[in-house]
PDB file of C-alpha atoms in Angstrom:
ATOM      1  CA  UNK A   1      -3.537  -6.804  17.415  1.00 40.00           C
ATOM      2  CA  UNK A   2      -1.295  -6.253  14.450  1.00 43.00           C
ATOM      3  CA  UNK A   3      -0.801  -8.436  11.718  1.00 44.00           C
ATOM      4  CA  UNK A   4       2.341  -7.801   9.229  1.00 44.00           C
ATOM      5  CA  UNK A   5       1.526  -8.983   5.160  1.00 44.00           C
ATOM      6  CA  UNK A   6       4.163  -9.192   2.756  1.00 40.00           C
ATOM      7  CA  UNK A   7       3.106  -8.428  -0.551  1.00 40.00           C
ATOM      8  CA  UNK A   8       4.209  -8.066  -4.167  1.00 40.00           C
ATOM      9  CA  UNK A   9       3.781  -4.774  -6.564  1.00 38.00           C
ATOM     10  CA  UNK A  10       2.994  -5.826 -10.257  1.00 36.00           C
ATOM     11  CA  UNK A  11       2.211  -3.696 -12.936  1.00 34.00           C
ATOM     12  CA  UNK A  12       3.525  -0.175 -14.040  1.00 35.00           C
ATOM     13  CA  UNK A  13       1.318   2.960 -13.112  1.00 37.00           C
ATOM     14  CA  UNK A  14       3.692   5.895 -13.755  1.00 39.00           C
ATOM     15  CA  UNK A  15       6.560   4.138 -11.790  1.00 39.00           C
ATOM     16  CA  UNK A  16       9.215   1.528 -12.974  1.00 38.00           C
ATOM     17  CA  UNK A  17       9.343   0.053  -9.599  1.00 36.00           C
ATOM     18  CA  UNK A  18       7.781  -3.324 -10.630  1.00 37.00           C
ATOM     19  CA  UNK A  19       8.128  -6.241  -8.231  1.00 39.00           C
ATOM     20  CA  UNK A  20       8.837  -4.482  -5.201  1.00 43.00           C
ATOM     21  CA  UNK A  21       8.331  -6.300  -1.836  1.00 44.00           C
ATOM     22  CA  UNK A  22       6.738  -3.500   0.525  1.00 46.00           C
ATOM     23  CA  UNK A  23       5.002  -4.657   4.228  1.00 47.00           C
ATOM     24  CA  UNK A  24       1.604  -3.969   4.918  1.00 50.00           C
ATOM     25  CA  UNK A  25       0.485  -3.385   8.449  1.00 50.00           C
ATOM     26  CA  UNK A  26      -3.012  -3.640   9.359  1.00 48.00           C
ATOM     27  CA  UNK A  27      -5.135  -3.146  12.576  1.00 47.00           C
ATOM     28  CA  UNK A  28      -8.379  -3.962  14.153  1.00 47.00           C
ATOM     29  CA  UNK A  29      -9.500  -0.664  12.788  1.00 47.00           C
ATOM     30  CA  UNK A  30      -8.793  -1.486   9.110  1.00 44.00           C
ATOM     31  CA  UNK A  31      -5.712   0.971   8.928  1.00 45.00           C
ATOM     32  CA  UNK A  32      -3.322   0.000   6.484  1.00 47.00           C
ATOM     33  CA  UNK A  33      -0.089   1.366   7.070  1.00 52.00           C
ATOM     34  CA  UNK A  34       2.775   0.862   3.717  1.00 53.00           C
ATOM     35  CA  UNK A  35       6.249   0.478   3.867  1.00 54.00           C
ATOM     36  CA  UNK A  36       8.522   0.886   1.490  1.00 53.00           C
ATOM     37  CA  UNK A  37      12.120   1.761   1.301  1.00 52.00           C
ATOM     38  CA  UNK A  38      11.748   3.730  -1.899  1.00 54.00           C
ATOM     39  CA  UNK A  39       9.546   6.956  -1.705  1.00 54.00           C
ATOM     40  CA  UNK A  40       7.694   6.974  -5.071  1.00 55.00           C
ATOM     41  CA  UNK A  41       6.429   3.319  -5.070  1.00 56.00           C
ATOM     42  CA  UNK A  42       3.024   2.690  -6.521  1.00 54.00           C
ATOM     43  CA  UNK A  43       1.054  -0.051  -4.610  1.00 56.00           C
ATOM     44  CA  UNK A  44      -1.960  -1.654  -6.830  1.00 52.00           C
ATOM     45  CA  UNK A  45      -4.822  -3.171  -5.326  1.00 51.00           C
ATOM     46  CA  UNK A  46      -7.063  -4.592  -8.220  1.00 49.00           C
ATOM     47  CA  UNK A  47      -7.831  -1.842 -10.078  1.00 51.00           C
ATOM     48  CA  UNK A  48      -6.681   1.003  -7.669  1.00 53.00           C
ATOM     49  CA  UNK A  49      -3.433   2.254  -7.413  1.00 54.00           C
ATOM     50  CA  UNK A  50      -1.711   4.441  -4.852  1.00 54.00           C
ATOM     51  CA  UNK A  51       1.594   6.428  -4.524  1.00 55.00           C
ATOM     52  CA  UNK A  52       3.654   6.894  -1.925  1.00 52.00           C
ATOM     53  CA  UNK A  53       5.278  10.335  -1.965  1.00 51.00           C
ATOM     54  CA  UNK A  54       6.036  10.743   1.707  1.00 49.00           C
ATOM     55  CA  UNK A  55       9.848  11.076   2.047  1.00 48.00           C
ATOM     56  CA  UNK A  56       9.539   8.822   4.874  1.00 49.00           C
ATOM     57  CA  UNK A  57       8.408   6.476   2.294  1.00 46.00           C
ATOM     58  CA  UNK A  58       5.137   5.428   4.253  1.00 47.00           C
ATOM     59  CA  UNK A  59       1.285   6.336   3.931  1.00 48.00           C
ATOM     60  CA  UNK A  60      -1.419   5.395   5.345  1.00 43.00           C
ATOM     61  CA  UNK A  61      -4.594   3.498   4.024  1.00 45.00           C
ATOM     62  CA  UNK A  62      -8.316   2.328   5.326  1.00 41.00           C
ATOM     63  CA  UNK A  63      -9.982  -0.844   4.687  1.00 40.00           C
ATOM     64  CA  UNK A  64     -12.983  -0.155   2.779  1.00 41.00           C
ATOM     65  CA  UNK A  65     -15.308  -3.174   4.241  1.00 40.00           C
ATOM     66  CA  UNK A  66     -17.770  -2.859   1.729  1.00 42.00           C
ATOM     67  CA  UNK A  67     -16.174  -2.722  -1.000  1.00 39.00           C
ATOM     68  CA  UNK A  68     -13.347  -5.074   0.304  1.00 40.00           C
ATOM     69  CA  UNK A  69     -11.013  -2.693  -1.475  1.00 42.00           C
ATOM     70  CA  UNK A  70      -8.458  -0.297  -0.203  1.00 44.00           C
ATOM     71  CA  UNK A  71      -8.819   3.632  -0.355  1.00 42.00           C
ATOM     72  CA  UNK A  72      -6.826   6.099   0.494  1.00 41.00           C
ATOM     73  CA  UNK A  73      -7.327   8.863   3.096  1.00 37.00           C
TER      74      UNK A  73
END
């Protein structure tokens, strides 16, 4: 089962791209896979933010259960 989340990037960590609607695809194994049309994005969760460098402008992320927090892998 895969369930598709469309979220919302606030905040500025070393990227102008503010606001930018990305899709978040996650699994019954926690992966998180991101989306974005722009390569270069930074997605913030909380305190923690990522980048996504990956010309194909995607990257993939794990559910961290216990700390109901995404990290990177």
């Amino acid at each position: 089962m895969v369930s598709r989340t469309d979220i919302r990037i606030y905040g500025e960590v070393g990227s102008p791209l503010t606001g930018e609607e990305v899709v978040l695809e996650t699994s019954e194994a926690g992966q998180i896979e991101l989306e974005s049309a722009n390569p270069g994005v930074v997605l913030i969760f909380g305190s923690s933010a990522y980048r996504v460098d990956e010309p194909s402008g995607k990257r993939l992320f794990f559910l961290d259960p216990d700390l109901n927090t995404v990290v990177s892998r």
